CSV table of N, CA and C in Angstrom, one decimal:
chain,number,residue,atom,x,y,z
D,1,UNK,N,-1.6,8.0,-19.3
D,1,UNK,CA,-2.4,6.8,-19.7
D,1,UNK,C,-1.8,6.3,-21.0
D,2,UNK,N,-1.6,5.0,-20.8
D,2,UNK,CA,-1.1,4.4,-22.2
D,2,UNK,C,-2.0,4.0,-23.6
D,3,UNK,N,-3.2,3.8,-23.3
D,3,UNK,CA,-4.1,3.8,-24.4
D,3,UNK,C,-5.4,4.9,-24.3
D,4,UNK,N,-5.3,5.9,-24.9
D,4,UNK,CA,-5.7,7.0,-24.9
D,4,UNK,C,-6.9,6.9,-24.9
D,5,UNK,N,-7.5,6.6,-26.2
D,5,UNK,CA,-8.5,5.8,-26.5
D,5,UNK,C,-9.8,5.4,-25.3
D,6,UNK,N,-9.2,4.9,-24.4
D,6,UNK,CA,-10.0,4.6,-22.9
D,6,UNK,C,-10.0,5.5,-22.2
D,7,UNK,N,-9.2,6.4,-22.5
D,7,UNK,CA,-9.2,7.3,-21.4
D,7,UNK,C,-10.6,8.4,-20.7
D,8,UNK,N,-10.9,8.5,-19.9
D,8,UNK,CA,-12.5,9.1,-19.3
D,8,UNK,C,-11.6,10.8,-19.2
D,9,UNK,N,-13.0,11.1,-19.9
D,9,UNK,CA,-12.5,12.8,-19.5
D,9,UNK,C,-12.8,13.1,-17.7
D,10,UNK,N,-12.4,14.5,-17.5
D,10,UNK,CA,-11.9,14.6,-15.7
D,10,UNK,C,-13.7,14.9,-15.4
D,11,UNK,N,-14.9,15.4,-16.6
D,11,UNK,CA,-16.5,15.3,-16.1
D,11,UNK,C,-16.5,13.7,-15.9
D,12,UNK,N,-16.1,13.3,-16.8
D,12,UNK,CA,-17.1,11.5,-16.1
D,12,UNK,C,-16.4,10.7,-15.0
D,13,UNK,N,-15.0,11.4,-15.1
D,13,UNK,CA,-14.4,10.8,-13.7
D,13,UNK,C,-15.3,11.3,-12.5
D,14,UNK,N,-14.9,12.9,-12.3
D,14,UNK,CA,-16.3,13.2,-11.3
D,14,UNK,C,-17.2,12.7,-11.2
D,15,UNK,N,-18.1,12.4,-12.4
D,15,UNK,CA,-19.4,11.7,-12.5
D,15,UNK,C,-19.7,10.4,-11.6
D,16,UNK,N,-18.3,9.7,-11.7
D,16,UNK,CA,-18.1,8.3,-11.3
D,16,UNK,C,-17.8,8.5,-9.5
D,17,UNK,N,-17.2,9.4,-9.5
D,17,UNK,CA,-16.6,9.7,-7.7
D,17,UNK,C,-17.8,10.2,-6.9
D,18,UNK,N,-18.3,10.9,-8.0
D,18,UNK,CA,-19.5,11.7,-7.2
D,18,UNK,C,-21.1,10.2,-6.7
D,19,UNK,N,-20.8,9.5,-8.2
D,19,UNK,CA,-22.1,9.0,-8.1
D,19,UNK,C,-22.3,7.3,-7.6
D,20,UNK,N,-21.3,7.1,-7.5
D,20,UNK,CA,-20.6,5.3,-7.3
D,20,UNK,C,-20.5,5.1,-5.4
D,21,UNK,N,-20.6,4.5,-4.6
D,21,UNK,CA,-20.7,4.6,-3.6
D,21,UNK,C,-19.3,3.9,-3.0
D,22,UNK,N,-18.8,2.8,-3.4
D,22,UNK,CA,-17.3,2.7,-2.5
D,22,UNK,C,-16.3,3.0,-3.4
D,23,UNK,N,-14.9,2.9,-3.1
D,23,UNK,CA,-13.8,2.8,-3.5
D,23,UNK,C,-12.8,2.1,-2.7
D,24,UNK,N,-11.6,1.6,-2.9
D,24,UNK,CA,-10.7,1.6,-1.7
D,24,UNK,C,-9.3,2.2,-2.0
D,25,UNK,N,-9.3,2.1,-1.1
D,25,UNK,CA,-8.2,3.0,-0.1
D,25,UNK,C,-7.3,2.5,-0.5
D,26,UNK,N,-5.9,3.1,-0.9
D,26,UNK,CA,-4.4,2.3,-0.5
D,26,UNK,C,-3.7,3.2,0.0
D,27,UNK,N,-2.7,2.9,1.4
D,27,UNK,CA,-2.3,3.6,2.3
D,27,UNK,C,-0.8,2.8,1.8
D,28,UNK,N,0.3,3.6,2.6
D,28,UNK,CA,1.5,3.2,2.7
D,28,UNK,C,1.4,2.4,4.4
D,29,UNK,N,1.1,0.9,4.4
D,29,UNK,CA,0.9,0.1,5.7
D,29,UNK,C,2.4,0.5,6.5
D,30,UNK,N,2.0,-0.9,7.3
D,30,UNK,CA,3.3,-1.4,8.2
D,30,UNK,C,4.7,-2.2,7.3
D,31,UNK,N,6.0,-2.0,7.7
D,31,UNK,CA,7.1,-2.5,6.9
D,31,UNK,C,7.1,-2.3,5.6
D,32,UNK,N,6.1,-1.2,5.5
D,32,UNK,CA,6.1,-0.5,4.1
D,32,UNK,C,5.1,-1.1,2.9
D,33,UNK,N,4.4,-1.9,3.1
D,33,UNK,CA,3.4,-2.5,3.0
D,33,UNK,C,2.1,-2.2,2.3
D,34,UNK,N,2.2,-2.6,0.8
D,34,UNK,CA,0.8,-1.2,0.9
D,34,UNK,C,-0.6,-2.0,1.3
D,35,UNK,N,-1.6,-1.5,1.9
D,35,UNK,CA,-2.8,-1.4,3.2
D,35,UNK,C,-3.8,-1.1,2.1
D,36,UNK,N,-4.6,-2.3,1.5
D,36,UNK,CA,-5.8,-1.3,1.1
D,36,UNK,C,-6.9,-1.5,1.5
D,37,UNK,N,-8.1,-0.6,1.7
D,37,UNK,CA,-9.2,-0.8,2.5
D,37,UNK,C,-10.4,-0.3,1.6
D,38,UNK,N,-11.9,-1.3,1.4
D,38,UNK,CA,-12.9,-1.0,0.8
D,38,UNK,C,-13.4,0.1,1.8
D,39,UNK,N,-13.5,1.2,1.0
D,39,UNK,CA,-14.6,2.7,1.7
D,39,UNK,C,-15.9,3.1,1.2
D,40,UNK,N,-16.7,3.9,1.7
D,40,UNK,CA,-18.1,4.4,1.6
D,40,UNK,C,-17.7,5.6,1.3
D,41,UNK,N,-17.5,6.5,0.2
D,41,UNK,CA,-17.1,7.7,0.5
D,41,UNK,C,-18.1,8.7,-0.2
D,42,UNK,N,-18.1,10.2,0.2
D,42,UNK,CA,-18.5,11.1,-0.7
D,42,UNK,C,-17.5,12.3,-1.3
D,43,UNK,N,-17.7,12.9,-2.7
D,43,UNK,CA,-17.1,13.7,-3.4
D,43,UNK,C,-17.9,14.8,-3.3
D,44,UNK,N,-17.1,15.7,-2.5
D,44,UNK,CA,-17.7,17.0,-2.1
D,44,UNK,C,-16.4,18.2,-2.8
D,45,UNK,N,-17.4,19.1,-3.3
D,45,UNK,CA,-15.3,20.3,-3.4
D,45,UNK,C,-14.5,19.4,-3.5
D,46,UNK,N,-14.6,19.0,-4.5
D,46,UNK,CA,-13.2,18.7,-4.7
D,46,UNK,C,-12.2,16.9,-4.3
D,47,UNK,N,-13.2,16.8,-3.5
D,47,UNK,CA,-12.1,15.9,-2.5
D,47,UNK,C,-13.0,15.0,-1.8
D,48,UNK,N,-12.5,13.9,-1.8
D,48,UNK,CA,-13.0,12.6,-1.1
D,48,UNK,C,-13.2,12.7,0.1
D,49,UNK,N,-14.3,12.2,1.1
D,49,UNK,CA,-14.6,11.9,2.4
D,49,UNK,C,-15.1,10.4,2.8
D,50,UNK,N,-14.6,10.4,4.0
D,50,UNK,CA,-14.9,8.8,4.0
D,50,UNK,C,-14.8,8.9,5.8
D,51,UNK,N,-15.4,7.8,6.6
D,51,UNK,CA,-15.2,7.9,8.2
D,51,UNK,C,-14.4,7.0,8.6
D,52,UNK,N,-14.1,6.8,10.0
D,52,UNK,CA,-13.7,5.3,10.1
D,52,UNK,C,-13.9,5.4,12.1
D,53,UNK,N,-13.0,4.4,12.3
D,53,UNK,CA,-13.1,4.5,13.9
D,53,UNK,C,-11.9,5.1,14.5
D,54,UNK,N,-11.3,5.9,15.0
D,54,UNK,CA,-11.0,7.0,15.7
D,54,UNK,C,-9.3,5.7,16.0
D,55,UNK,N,-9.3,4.5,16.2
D,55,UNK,CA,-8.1,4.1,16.3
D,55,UNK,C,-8.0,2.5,15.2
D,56,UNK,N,-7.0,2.2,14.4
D,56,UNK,CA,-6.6,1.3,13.8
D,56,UNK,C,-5.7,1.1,12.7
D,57,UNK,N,-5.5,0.3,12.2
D,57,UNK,CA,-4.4,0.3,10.9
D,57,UNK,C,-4.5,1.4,10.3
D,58,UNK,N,-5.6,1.6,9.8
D,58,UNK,CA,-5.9,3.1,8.6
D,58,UNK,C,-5.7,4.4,9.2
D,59,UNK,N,-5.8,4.5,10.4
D,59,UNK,CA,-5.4,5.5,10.9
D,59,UNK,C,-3.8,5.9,11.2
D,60,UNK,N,-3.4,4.4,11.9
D,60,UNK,CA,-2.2,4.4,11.7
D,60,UNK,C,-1.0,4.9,10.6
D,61,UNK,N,-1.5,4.4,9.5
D,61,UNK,CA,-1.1,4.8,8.5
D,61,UNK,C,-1.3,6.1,7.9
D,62,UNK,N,-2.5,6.6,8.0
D,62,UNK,CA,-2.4,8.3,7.6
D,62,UNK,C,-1.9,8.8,8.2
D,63,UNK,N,-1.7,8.8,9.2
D,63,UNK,CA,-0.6,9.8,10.1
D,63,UNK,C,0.5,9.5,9.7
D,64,UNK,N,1.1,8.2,9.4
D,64,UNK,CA,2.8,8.2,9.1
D,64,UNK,C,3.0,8.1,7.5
D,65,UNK,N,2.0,8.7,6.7
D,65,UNK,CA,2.4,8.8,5.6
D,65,UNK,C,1.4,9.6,4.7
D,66,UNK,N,1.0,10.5,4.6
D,66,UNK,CA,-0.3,11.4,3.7
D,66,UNK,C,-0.6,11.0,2.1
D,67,UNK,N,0.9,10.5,1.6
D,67,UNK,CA,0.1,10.1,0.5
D,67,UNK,C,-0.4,8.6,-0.2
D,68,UNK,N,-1.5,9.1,-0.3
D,68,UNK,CA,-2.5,7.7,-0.5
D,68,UNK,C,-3.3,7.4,-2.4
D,69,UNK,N,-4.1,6.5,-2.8
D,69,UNK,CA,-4.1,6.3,-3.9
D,69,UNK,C,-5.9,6.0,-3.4
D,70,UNK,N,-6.9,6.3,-4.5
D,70,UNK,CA,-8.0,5.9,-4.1
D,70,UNK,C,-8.7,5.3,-5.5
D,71,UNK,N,-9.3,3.9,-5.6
D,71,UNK,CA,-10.0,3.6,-6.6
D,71,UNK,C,-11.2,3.3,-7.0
D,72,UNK,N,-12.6,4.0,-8.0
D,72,UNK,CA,-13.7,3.7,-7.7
D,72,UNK,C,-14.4,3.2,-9.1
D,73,UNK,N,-14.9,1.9,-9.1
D,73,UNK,CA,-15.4,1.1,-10.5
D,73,UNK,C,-17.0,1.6,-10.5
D,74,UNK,N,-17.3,2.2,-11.8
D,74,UNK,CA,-18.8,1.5,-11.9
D,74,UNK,C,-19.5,0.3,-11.7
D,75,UNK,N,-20.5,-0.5,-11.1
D,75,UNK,CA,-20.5,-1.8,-11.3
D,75,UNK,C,-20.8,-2.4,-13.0
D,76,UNK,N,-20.5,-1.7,-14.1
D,76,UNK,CA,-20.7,-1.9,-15.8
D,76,UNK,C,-21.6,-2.6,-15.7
D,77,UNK,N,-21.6,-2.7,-17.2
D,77,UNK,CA,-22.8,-3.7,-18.1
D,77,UNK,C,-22.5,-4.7,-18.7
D,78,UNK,N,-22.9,-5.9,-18.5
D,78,UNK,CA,-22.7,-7.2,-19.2
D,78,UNK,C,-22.7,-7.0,-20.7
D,79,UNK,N,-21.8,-7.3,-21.2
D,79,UNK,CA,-21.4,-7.2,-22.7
D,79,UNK,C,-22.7,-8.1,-23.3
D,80,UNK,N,-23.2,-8.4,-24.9
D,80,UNK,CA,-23.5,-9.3,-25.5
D,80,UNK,C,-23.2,-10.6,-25.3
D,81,UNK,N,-21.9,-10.8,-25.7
D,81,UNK,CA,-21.5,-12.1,-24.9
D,81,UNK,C,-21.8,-13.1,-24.2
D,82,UNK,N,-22.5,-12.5,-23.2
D,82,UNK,CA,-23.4,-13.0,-21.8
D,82,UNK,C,-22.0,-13.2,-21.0
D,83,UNK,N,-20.9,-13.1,-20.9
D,83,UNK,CA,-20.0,-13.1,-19.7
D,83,UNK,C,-19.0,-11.8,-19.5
D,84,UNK,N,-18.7,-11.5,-20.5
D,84,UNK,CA,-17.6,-10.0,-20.1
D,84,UNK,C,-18.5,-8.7,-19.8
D,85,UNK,N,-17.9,-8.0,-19.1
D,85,UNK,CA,-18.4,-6.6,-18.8
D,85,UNK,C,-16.9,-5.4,-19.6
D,86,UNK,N,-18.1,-4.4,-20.0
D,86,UNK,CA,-17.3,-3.1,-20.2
D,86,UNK,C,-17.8,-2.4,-19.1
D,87,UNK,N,-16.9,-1.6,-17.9
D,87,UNK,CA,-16.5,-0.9,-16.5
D,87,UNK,C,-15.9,0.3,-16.9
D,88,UNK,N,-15.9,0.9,-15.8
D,88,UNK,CA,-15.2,2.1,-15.8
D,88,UNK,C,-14.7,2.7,-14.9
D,89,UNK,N,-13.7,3.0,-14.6
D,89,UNK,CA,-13.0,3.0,-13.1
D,89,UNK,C,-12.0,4.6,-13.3
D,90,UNK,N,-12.1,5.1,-11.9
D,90,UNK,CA,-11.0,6.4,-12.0
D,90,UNK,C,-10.2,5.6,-10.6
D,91,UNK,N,-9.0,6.3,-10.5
D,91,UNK,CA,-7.9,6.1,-9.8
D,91,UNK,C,-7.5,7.7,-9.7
D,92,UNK,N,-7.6,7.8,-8.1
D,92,UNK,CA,-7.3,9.4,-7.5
D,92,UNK,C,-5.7,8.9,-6.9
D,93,UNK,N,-4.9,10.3,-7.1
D,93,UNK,CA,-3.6,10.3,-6.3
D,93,UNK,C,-3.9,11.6,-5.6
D,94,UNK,N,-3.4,11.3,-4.4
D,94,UNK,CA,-3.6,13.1,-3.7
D,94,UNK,C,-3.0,12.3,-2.4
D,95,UNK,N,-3.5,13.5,-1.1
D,95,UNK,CA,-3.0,13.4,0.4
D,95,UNK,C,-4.0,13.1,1.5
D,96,UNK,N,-3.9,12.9,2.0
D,96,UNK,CA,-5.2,12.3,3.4
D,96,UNK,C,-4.6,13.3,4.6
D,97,UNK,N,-6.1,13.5,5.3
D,97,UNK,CA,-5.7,13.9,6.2
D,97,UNK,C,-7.1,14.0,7.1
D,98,UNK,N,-6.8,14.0,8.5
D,98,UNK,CA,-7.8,13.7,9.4
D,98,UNK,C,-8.2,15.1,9.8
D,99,UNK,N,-9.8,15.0,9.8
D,99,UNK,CA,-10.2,16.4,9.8
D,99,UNK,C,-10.8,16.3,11.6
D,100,UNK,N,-9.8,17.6,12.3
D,100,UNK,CA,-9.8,18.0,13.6
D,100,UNK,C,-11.2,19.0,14.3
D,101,UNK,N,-11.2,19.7,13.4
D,101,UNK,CA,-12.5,20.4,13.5
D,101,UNK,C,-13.7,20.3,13.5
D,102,UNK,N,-14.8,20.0,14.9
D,102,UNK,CA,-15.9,19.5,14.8
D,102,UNK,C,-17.2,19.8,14.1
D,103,UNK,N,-16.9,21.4,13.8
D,103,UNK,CA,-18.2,22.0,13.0
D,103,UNK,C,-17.3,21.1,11.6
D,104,UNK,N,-16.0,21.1,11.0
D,104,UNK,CA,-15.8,20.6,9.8
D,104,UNK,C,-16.4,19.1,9.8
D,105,UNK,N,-16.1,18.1,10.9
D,105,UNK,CA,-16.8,16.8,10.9
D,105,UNK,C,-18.0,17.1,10.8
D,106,UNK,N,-18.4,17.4,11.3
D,106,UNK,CA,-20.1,17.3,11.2
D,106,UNK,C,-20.3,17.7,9.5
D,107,UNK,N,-20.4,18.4,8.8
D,107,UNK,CA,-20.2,18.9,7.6
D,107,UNK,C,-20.2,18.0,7.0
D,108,UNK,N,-18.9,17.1,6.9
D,108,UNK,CA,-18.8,16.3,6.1
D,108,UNK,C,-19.6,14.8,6.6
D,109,UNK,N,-19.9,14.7,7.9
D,109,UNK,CA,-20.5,13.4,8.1
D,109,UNK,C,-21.9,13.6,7.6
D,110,UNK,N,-22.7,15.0,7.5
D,110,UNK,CA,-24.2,15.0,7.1
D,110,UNK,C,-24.0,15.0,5.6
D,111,UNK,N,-22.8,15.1,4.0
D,111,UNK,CA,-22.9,14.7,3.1
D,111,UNK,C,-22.6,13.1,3.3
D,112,UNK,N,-21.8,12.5,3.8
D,112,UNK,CA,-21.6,11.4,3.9
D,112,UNK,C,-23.2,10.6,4.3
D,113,UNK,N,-23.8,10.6,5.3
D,113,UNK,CA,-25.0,10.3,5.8
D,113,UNK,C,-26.0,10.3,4.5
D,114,UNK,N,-26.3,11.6,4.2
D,114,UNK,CA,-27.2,11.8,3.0
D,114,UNK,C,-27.2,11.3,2.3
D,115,UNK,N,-26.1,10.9,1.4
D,115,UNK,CA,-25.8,9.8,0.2
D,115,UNK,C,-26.2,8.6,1.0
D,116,UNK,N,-26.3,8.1,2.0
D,116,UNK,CA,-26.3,6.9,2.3
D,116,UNK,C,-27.3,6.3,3.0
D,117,UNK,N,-28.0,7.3,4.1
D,117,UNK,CA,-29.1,6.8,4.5
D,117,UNK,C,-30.4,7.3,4.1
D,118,UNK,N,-31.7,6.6,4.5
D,118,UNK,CA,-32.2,6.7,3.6
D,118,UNK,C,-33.5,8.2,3.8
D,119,UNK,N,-33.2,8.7,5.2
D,119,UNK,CA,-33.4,10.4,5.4
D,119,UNK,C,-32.6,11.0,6.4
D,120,UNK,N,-32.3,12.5,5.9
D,120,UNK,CA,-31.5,13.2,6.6
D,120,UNK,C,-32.0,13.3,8.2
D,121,UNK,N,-32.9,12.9,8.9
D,121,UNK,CA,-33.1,12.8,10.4
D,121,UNK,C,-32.0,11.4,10.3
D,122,UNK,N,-32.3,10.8,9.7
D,122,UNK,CA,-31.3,9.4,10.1
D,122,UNK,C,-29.9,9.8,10.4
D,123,UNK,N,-29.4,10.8,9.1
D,123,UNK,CA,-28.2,11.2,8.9
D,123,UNK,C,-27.7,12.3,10.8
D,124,UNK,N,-28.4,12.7,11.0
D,124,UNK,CA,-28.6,13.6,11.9
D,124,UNK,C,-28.6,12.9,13.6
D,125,UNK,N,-29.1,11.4,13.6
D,125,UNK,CA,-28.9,10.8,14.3
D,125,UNK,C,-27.8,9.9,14.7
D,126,UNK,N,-27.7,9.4,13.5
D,126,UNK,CA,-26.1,9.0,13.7
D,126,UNK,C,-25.1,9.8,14.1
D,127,UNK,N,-25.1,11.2,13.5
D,127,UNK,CA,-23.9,12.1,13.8
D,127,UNK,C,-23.7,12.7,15.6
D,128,UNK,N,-24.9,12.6,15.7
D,128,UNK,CA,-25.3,12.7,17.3
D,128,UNK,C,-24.6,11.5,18.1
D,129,UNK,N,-25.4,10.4,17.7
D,129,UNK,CA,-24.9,8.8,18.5
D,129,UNK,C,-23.2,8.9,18.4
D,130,UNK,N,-22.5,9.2,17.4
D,130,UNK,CA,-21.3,8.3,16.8
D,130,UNK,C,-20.3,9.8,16.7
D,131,UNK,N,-20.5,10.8,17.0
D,131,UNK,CA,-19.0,12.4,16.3
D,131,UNK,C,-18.4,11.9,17.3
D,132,UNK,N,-18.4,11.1,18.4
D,132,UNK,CA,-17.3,11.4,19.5
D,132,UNK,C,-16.6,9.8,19.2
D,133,UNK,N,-16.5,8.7,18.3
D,133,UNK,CA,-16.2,7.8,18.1
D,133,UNK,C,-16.0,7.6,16.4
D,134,UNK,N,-15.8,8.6,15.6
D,134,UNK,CA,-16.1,8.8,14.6
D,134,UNK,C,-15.1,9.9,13.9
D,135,UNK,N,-14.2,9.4,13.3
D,135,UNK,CA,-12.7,10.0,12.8
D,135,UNK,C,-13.8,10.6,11.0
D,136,UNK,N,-13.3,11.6,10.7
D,136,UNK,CA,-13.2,11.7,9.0
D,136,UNK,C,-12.2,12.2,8.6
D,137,UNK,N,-11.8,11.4,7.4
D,137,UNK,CA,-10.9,11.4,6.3
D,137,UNK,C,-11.0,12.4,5.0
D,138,UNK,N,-10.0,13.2,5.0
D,138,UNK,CA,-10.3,13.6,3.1
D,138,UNK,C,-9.1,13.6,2.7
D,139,UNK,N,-9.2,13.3,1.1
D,139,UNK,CA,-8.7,13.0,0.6
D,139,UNK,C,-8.3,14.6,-0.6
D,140,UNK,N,-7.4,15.4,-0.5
D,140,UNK,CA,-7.4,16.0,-1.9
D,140,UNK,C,-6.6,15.7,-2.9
D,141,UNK,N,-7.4,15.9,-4.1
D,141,UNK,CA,-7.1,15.0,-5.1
D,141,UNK,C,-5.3,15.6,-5.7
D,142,UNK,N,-4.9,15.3,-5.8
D,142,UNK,CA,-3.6,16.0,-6.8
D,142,UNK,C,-3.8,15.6,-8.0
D,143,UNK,N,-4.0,14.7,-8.7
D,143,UNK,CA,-3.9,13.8,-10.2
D,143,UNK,C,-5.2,12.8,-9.9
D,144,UNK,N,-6.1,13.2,-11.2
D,144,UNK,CA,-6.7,11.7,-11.0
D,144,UNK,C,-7.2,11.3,-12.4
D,145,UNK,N,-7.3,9.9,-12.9
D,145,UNK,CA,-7.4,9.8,-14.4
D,145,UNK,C,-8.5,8.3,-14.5
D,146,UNK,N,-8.9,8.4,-15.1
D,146,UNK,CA,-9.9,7.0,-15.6
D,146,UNK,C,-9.8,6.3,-17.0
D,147,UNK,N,-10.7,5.5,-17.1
D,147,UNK,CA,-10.7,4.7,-18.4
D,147,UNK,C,-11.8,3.6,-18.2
D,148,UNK,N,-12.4,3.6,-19.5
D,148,UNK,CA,-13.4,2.2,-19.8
D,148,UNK,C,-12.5,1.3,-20.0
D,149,UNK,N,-13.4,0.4,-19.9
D,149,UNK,CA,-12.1,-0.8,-20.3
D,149,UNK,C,-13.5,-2.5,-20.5
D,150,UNK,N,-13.4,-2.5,-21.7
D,150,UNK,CA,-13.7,-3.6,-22.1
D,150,UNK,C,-13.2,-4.9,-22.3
D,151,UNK,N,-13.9,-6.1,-20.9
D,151,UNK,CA,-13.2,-7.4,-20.8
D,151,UNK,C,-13.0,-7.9,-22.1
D,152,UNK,N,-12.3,-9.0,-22.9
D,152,UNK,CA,-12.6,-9.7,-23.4
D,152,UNK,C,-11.6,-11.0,-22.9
């Protein structure tokens, strides 16, 4: 990181992964392309989870290339000012990969669910309705670094 200064220690980065609800994706696309996609994800051990649908671009792409880039903003606070915000954002580098194992999907779709809906029967019914149309993603992190950053 070039201005140190901003830099978020690796607790508030977690803090931010664990507690912020999307990020997006950037994949290595088509003709080399980079593909990036807004996700819903959870920070569990270590490593990012996220779902999708079992066939499309993003899929496409994790299979022909594992390493991926993931970014997630607080939504900040309006400065004094009344127009700038000071944000805070981490940027994960690591590898993707599609999880084959159905006791491991389910696992990760009931932390995914729980953060998101608003009771775990809900979480429990979706996973019922949707494991057989329902890909999950993790992400492990190799490098990941943050920073505040104040508009002006």
């Amino acid at each position: 990181m070039r201005r140190k200064k901003q830099e978020l220690s690796k607790e508030e980065c977690i803090d931010i992964l664990t507690n912020e609800p999307r990020g997006v994706l950037a994949l290595l696309g088509d003709y080399d392309y980079p593909y990036t996609v807004p996700m819903s994800h959870v920070y569990v051990d270590s490593k990012i989870y996220f779902h999708g649908a079992m066939k499309g671009h993003k899929n496409d792409a994790a299979r022909r290339y594992d390493k991926v880039s993931y970014c997630v903003m607080d939504s900040g606070v309006k400065n004094d000012d009344g127009w700038s915000y000071t944000f805070k954002s981490v940027i994960v580098f690591g590898k993707i990969r599609i999880l084959t194992d159905e006791n491991e999907k389910i696992d990760k779709l009931t932390y995914l669910g729980d953060k998101f809906f608003p009771t775990h029967q809900d979480t429990i019914d979706e996973i019922e309705r949707l494991l057989g149309k329902t890909e999950v993603f993790e992400i492990t992190v190799e490098h990941m670094s943050g920073k505040i950053v104040e508009e002006k």
